[in-house]
């Protein structure tokens, strides 16, 4: 191979010896027949980040080793005898430490290491860091700046004929903050022999520079929005303190904390320099409370304040850290990262008063890594649960995030649990970085160490460098896995038999008893469990980047890993941990857990009520979109307007809220500062009071009533919100009221398009008062009971003269929520305005809008715009058009659309772009609304599993339900629950569709059995309230997996299931989240399994037709869409490879499928049932199957898992 300079390693000899070779995205591992790894390697990348070949390095690298004194009569060894082999884990050691240090710039990090600031970090030498320091994306995201001007300038140099003039060195903005001398290349030749000397003179004054960073994008859980930065000149230390707002009561708390830290270290401040924004109270605190003189910088000259440069340095360091946190790390915990961020930043700086020490050492004393080991901030960790706080069968650890080292404890970490979101201190933590591994001694290290030791022994040369590297890696491994050393020893002197864990990422490292050096501890188990890729003889298959995982890795207690369960199914190797351990799922323990709920008879227990009401005590912890009904703390019931108006606590609050809403719909109410009339609430002039006699007689039968909806929005200016809607059932509008709007399927196609189109991003616009700003083509009329109208509004509008028979009548002249024509009129008006700006709606896809030439398209759902754009200026053009006519809210992060929460991951590598869809708190609010208690034990299946009659040749269809029918109130409740869950299931949780399709056929005549199945479904939702769907970038080729459950529904019917997704045009398309999932009961009775499979193919293909048209109109041409089926007869007859003999009952569907294939719209192919994802939606599976499929269908699987 031209240009190839390395040896090739054959894989076949290893496989012939029963070894296993596992290739992952970043590593390669070779296992012996006993499943023990003995060779590991890595995957190379070129300068552009493109993946290349995997490498296993055994080649030596020369290192400079100082000569060793020898006896006079011994000949000095040649230089090549001192060459040492770098252990492969040394690179991992440096990469891990670089992430721990906050992803600093290489030059800065090397200077700090050379100065001795990292002397206690095991194995982190200047030579190792210079050789292996990575060029990470996180470093660029935090530290990338505009290139300097006049560097290698292309301008012609001036040639002077006169004598050379002295050249002045440009002065930096702050010589203390930027001690780097000017670039010698920028100086003229005249200055080549000049010497520049920089000196520091502090005098007798101790100076402190302070300033505040800009508002952080996300408010922390503790309510902090800003960071105060203080730069202490003498120590060159940058200090930080978060605070809530710029008000003095919050800012001064942060300032006092910084001054107290200086005072505790006997570093009193004589002069403080700050900006002109300081208030009188701030100045008084500086001068009187702390006895410090202050000096304000000149107006519009912030360069005089050294804290400005300190802010830039601190922000760059913090941004690099935030870029490296886990994708699941909550953004509102950012302020917990500041202590370690400040520590790692000051380790990179030298003290001005003593340049031999780091700024951290000068300010706080020496930093000992062995006593206070650190890990990368914000990464996933496993936290040990102490015996005193866990039950006998509880899991020994739980998941969390690392938020820094605890400097007040010995070898302890500050962590936050994922379940509790509570910060705690733990001395037993296992770091689980998403792509970095904790350095450990590998078999390759032992091989190279032995080679180096023998080589140097033969040449009579020392091998100290290799020994130091080995000891450093072992020391770091011992610190990071200290919990493994505390495992109880076996009672028997013989070692116990252990089985290699299938999921090495959860395997523990058990160290043997200490032995003298240079013995090497055994390595940890591999992190990736390999499996044999699937090979089909019928057609060549393009294998994915990672092998498919077919083995079952139990992560549950021993009681759930019996032979009967593990042999009956083979779920994937990474099922998510169950929320409760075995001890919490027994009858005796469950009775103790939910005793208050049982005593309250389906009311919420006091502990749950306290948990629900806790967010109300601190409104800063709630997300911006939080909304829920008004809750009675004593009873746990939700309150409507009728109860609120007489409730002693809420009466006055919601009476005023009702008055505000009526003022908003009419011409305003109250006195204040809003609108031209200076009112408390400005009006939209949608409703106008009218006398009953003025209403046309032919319209009086169409007078509507109103409905009042009250809710609690704690993050809004007025958290107690009331909205009035019109019940438009009496309206007889003569025109068309149908409104073209986008669908959920179109929204999901748009999200996939954003992920798959290079450079595309997603934004959300919401038009405020969309209906209320639309004039009506004819007025409508509503009435409100006079006794319901608040007295304030009644008196201000003098409604006594408008009252008629106890009612007050209003004329609706603008659109109102609830009127059937409001949507159509508002949409027509919006269409006219958008078309003037060059936007047009797609011909065959309602709700899809594009521009004539701009690279922008959006989904329109009523007044919500989901915008895909390439280039922000094009999205800003759309926003400017809307702002001409409406007030809009803009979400440039695209975090929520159509009630769906979107978690975007715009990864730098296009293939790693993902988006997770979820609906936070939807299930919790639904359970609260219907008064359903939390289950006594977790429910892992959304429906009951259909019993299998073992030994029978024919499995009969389910029997008819003969249980008693519910009363009308019970039936209405069942219908309301099904309707509420149907949108949730179609939007983010497709696992519920099978249960909902069954309940949907029973809801008209719901029985007690239907109620039990509905409660079962709610128990499942309460167990997993935060499930979702995850999408990845793809080639936007529509594909599907089709399956049918024959004769598995009552009345001998069958169920069609399908998983429709976007992937690549491969023979076997890779997994992706479902754009549309089908769990539909086939109306007709199928005569055979093949006919049922053919019917499922027909249902699937029919649903894919409009999706194909939408993708083509979105700019994604479609090849024949591949549809997978696990029935060879159905595929053969559809592909005309089988000749049908007796298929007249299904010739219509068969001919339609053949016709579409001949038009190159579909491609049908066979694959075995275990690989058919449509099977999940066609049957009532047992709990173990749902647990096995959760990583895929719950939106929690990683890209490595989804690669198949």
PDB file of C-alpha atoms in Angstrom, residues 680-818:
ATOM      1  CA  UNK A 680     -53.023  47.517  35.388  1.00  0.00           C
ATOM      2  CA  UNK A 681     -53.894  45.257  32.440  1.00  0.00           C
ATOM      3  CA  UNK A 682     -54.112  46.583  28.891  1.00  0.00           C
ATOM      4  CA  UNK A 683     -56.970  45.328  26.708  1.00  0.00           C
ATOM      5  CA  UNK A 684     -57.058  43.719  23.264  1.00  0.00           C
ATOM      6  CA  UNK A 685     -60.581  44.946  22.409  1.00  0.00           C
ATOM      7  CA  UNK A 686     -61.690  41.405  21.554  1.00  0.00           C
ATOM      8  CA  UNK A 687     -64.830  41.533  23.709  1.00  0.00           C
ATOM      9  CA  UNK A 688     -67.212  44.475  23.888  1.00  0.00           C
ATOM     10  CA  UNK A 689     -70.078  44.764  26.339  1.00  0.00           C
ATOM     11  CA  UNK A 690     -73.436  44.882  24.559  1.00  0.00           C
ATOM     12  CA  UNK A 691     -77.050  45.075  25.627  1.00  0.00           C
ATOM     13  CA  UNK A 692     -79.201  42.066  24.940  1.00  0.00           C
ATOM     14  CA  UNK A 693     -81.686  44.074  22.875  1.00  0.00           C
ATOM     15  CA  UNK A 694     -78.949  45.033  20.387  1.00  0.00           C
ATOM     16  CA  UNK A 695     -78.172  41.416  19.529  1.00  0.00           C
ATOM     17  CA  UNK A 696     -79.867  40.417  16.245  1.00  0.00           C
ATOM     18  CA  UNK A 697     -82.777  38.114  16.865  1.00  0.00           C
ATOM     19  CA  UNK A 698     -81.578  35.537  14.350  1.00  0.00           C
ATOM     20  CA  UNK A 699     -78.268  35.261  16.230  1.00  0.00           C
ATOM     21  CA  UNK A 700     -79.581  34.865  19.749  1.00  0.00           C
ATOM     22  CA  UNK A 701     -79.734  31.068  19.432  1.00  0.00           C
ATOM     23  CA  UNK A 702     -76.011  31.069  18.780  1.00  0.00           C
ATOM     24  CA  UNK A 703     -75.038  32.888  21.983  1.00  0.00           C
ATOM     25  CA  UNK A 704     -72.224  30.923  23.592  1.00  0.00           C
ATOM     26  CA  UNK A 705     -71.150  30.494  27.174  1.00  0.00           C
ATOM     27  CA  UNK A 706     -67.581  30.651  28.464  1.00  0.00           C
ATOM     28  CA  UNK A 707     -65.302  28.293  30.338  1.00  0.00           C
ATOM     29  CA  UNK A 708     -62.766  29.488  32.904  1.00  0.00           C
ATOM     30  CA  UNK A 709     -59.414  27.685  33.224  1.00  0.00           C
ATOM     31  CA  UNK A 710     -57.146  28.428  36.190  1.00  0.00           C
ATOM     32  CA  UNK A 711     -53.536  27.313  36.483  1.00  0.00           C
ATOM     33  CA  UNK A 712     -50.364  28.056  38.369  1.00  0.00           C
ATOM     34  CA  UNK A 713     -47.329  29.351  36.384  1.00  0.00           C
ATOM     35  CA  UNK A 714     -44.714  30.105  39.040  1.00  0.00           C
ATOM     36  CA  UNK A 715     -42.102  31.486  36.633  1.00  0.00           C
ATOM     37  CA  UNK A 716     -44.398  34.147  35.161  1.00  0.00           C
ATOM     38  CA  UNK A 717     -44.752  37.701  36.452  1.00  0.00           C
ATOM     39  CA  UNK A 718     -48.296  36.835  37.523  1.00  0.00           C
ATOM     40  CA  UNK A 719     -48.109  33.148  38.517  1.00  0.00           C
ATOM     41  CA  UNK A 720     -51.848  32.852  39.179  1.00  0.00           C
ATOM     42  CA  UNK A 721     -53.235  32.720  35.648  1.00  0.00           C
ATOM     43  CA  UNK A 722     -56.820  32.606  34.443  1.00  0.00           C
ATOM     44  CA  UNK A 723     -57.910  32.117  30.849  1.00  0.00           C
ATOM     45  CA  UNK A 724     -61.396  32.409  29.345  1.00  0.00           C
ATOM     46  CA  UNK A 725     -62.351  30.241  26.387  1.00  0.00           C
ATOM     47  CA  UNK A 726     -65.552  30.246  24.364  1.00  0.00           C
ATOM     48  CA  UNK A 727     -67.657  27.106  24.052  1.00  0.00           C
ATOM     49  CA  UNK A 728     -68.478  27.492  20.355  1.00  0.00           C
ATOM     50  CA  UNK A 729     -70.786  24.500  19.943  1.00  0.00           C
ATOM     51  CA  UNK A 730     -73.768  26.800  19.228  1.00  0.00           C
ATOM     52  CA  UNK A 731     -71.984  28.780  16.526  1.00  0.00           C
ATOM     53  CA  UNK A 732     -73.288  28.141  13.023  1.00  0.00           C
ATOM     54  CA  UNK A 733     -70.524  29.656  10.911  1.00  0.00           C
ATOM     55  CA  UNK A 734     -71.392  29.685   7.182  1.00  0.00           C
ATOM     56  CA  UNK A 735     -67.816  29.428   5.899  1.00  0.00           C
ATOM     57  CA  UNK A 736     -65.094  26.810   6.013  1.00  0.00           C
ATOM     58  CA  UNK A 737     -63.539  26.358   9.457  1.00  0.00           C
ATOM     59  CA  UNK A 738     -60.926  23.693   8.628  1.00  0.00           C
ATOM     60  CA  UNK A 739     -57.398  24.962   9.216  1.00  0.00           C
ATOM     61  CA  UNK A 740     -54.319  23.381   7.564  1.00  0.00           C
ATOM     62  CA  UNK A 741     -51.788  22.765  10.290  1.00  0.00           C
ATOM     63  CA  UNK A 742     -48.695  20.677  10.818  1.00  0.00           C
ATOM     64  CA  UNK A 743     -48.819  17.203  12.311  1.00  0.00           C
ATOM     65  CA  UNK A 744     -46.635  15.459  14.873  1.00  0.00           C
ATOM     66  CA  UNK A 745     -45.159  13.345  12.098  1.00  0.00           C
ATOM     67  CA  UNK A 746     -44.129  16.492  10.227  1.00  0.00           C
ATOM     68  CA  UNK A 747     -42.551  17.913  13.389  1.00  0.00           C
ATOM     69  CA  UNK A 748     -40.459  14.773  13.790  1.00  0.00           C
ATOM     70  CA  UNK A 749     -39.427  14.885  10.138  1.00  0.00           C
ATOM     71  CA  UNK A 750     -38.326  18.484  10.645  1.00  0.00           C
ATOM     72  CA  UNK A 751     -36.257  17.550  13.706  1.00  0.00           C
ATOM     73  CA  UNK A 752     -34.520  14.791  11.754  1.00  0.00           C
ATOM     74  CA  UNK A 753     -33.934  17.217   8.888  1.00  0.00           C
ATOM     75  CA  UNK A 754     -32.217  19.661  11.232  1.00  0.00           C
ATOM     76  CA  UNK A 755     -29.934  16.901  12.543  1.00  0.00           C
ATOM     77  CA  UNK A 756     -29.103  15.575   9.092  1.00  0.00           C
ATOM     78  CA  UNK A 757     -28.560  18.839   7.196  1.00  0.00           C
ATOM     79  CA  UNK A 758     -25.017  20.208   7.699  1.00  0.00           C
ATOM     80  CA  UNK A 759     -25.022  23.539   9.492  1.00  0.00           C
ATOM     81  CA  UNK A 760     -28.767  23.503  10.202  1.00  0.00           C
ATOM     82  CA  UNK A 761     -30.249  24.579  13.531  1.00  0.00           C
ATOM     83  CA  UNK A 762     -33.700  24.764  15.056  1.00  0.00           C
ATOM     84  CA  UNK A 763     -35.559  27.707  16.584  1.00  0.00           C
ATOM     85  CA  UNK A 764     -39.077  28.225  17.905  1.00  0.00           C
ATOM     86  CA  UNK A 765     -41.263  31.307  17.489  1.00  0.00           C
ATOM     87  CA  UNK A 766     -44.583  31.740  19.264  1.00  0.00           C
ATOM     88  CA  UNK A 767     -47.053  34.418  18.209  1.00  0.00           C
ATOM     89  CA  UNK A 768     -48.739  36.002  21.208  1.00  0.00           C
ATOM     90  CA  UNK A 769     -52.467  36.730  21.102  1.00  0.00           C
ATOM     91  CA  UNK A 770     -52.626  35.049  17.707  1.00  0.00           C
ATOM     92  CA  UNK A 771     -56.408  34.706  17.755  1.00  0.00           C
ATOM     93  CA  UNK A 772     -57.088  37.893  19.694  1.00  0.00           C
ATOM     94  CA  UNK A 773     -55.265  40.014  17.090  1.00  0.00           C
ATOM     95  CA  UNK A 774     -57.356  38.644  14.208  1.00  0.00           C
ATOM     96  CA  UNK A 775     -60.489  40.640  13.238  1.00  0.00           C
ATOM     97  CA  UNK A 776     -63.670  38.624  12.749  1.00  0.00           C
ATOM     98  CA  UNK A 777     -65.605  38.776   9.477  1.00  0.00           C
ATOM     99  CA  UNK A 778     -68.790  38.698  11.528  1.00  0.00           C
ATOM    100  CA  UNK A 779     -69.286  39.166  15.296  1.00  0.00           C
ATOM    101  CA  UNK A 780     -70.158  36.381  17.711  1.00  0.00           C
ATOM    102  CA  UNK A 781     -71.862  36.693  21.083  1.00  0.00           C
ATOM    103  CA  UNK A 782     -71.153  35.210  24.494  1.00  0.00           C
ATOM    104  CA  UNK A 783     -72.748  35.537  27.888  1.00  0.00           C
ATOM    105  CA  UNK A 784     -71.276  35.424  31.378  1.00  0.00           C
ATOM    106  CA  UNK A 785     -73.236  35.098  34.554  1.00  0.00           C
ATOM    107  CA  UNK A 786     -73.261  38.431  36.371  1.00  0.00           C
ATOM    108  CA  UNK A 787     -72.608  36.798  39.738  1.00  0.00           C
ATOM    109  CA  UNK A 788     -69.384  35.272  38.376  1.00  0.00           C
ATOM    110  CA  UNK A 789     -67.903  38.577  37.226  1.00  0.00           C
ATOM    111  CA  UNK A 790     -65.475  40.131  39.757  1.00  0.00           C
ATOM    112  CA  UNK A 791     -66.817  43.209  41.508  1.00  0.00           C
ATOM    113  CA  UNK A 792     -63.874  45.352  40.370  1.00  0.00           C
ATOM    114  CA  UNK A 793     -64.614  44.684  36.709  1.00  0.00           C
ATOM    115  CA  UNK A 794     -68.387  44.916  37.250  1.00  0.00           C
ATOM    116  CA  UNK A 795     -68.143  48.384  38.809  1.00  0.00           C
ATOM    117  CA  UNK A 796     -65.496  49.763  36.427  1.00  0.00           C
ATOM    118  CA  UNK A 797     -67.554  48.850  33.348  1.00  0.00           C
ATOM    119  CA  UNK A 798     -70.866  49.746  35.027  1.00  0.00           C
ATOM    120  CA  UNK A 799     -72.339  46.391  34.022  1.00  0.00           C
ATOM    121  CA  UNK A 800     -75.550  46.918  35.959  1.00  0.00           C
ATOM    122  CA  UNK A 801     -77.028  48.727  32.947  1.00  0.00           C
ATOM    123  CA  UNK A 802     -76.056  45.815  30.653  1.00  0.00           C
ATOM    124  CA  UNK A 803     -77.343  42.994  32.859  1.00  0.00           C
ATOM    125  CA  UNK A 804     -80.285  40.982  31.510  1.00  0.00           C
ATOM    126  CA  UNK A 805     -81.917  38.172  33.492  1.00  0.00           C
ATOM    127  CA  UNK A 806     -78.752  37.729  35.554  1.00  0.00           C
ATOM    128  CA  UNK A 807     -76.452  37.562  32.509  1.00  0.00           C
ATOM    129  CA  UNK A 808     -74.030  40.028  30.914  1.00  0.00           C
ATOM    130  CA  UNK A 809     -73.595  39.765  27.139  1.00  0.00           C
ATOM    131  CA  UNK A 810     -70.467  40.503  25.096  1.00  0.00           C
ATOM    132  CA  UNK A 811     -69.882  40.972  21.397  1.00  0.00           C
ATOM    133  CA  UNK A 812     -66.779  39.166  20.114  1.00  0.00           C
ATOM    134  CA  UNK A 813     -65.183  41.250  17.345  1.00  0.00           C
ATOM    135  CA  UNK A 814     -61.787  39.542  17.276  1.00  0.00           C
ATOM    136  CA  UNK A 815     -60.782  35.925  17.323  1.00  0.00           C
ATOM    137  CA  UNK A 816     -61.235  34.082  20.602  1.00  0.00           C
ATOM    138  CA  UNK A 817     -60.095  30.681  21.776  1.00  0.00           C
ATOM    139  CA  UNK A 818     -62.893  28.173  21.285  1.00  0.00           C
TER     140      UNK A 818
END
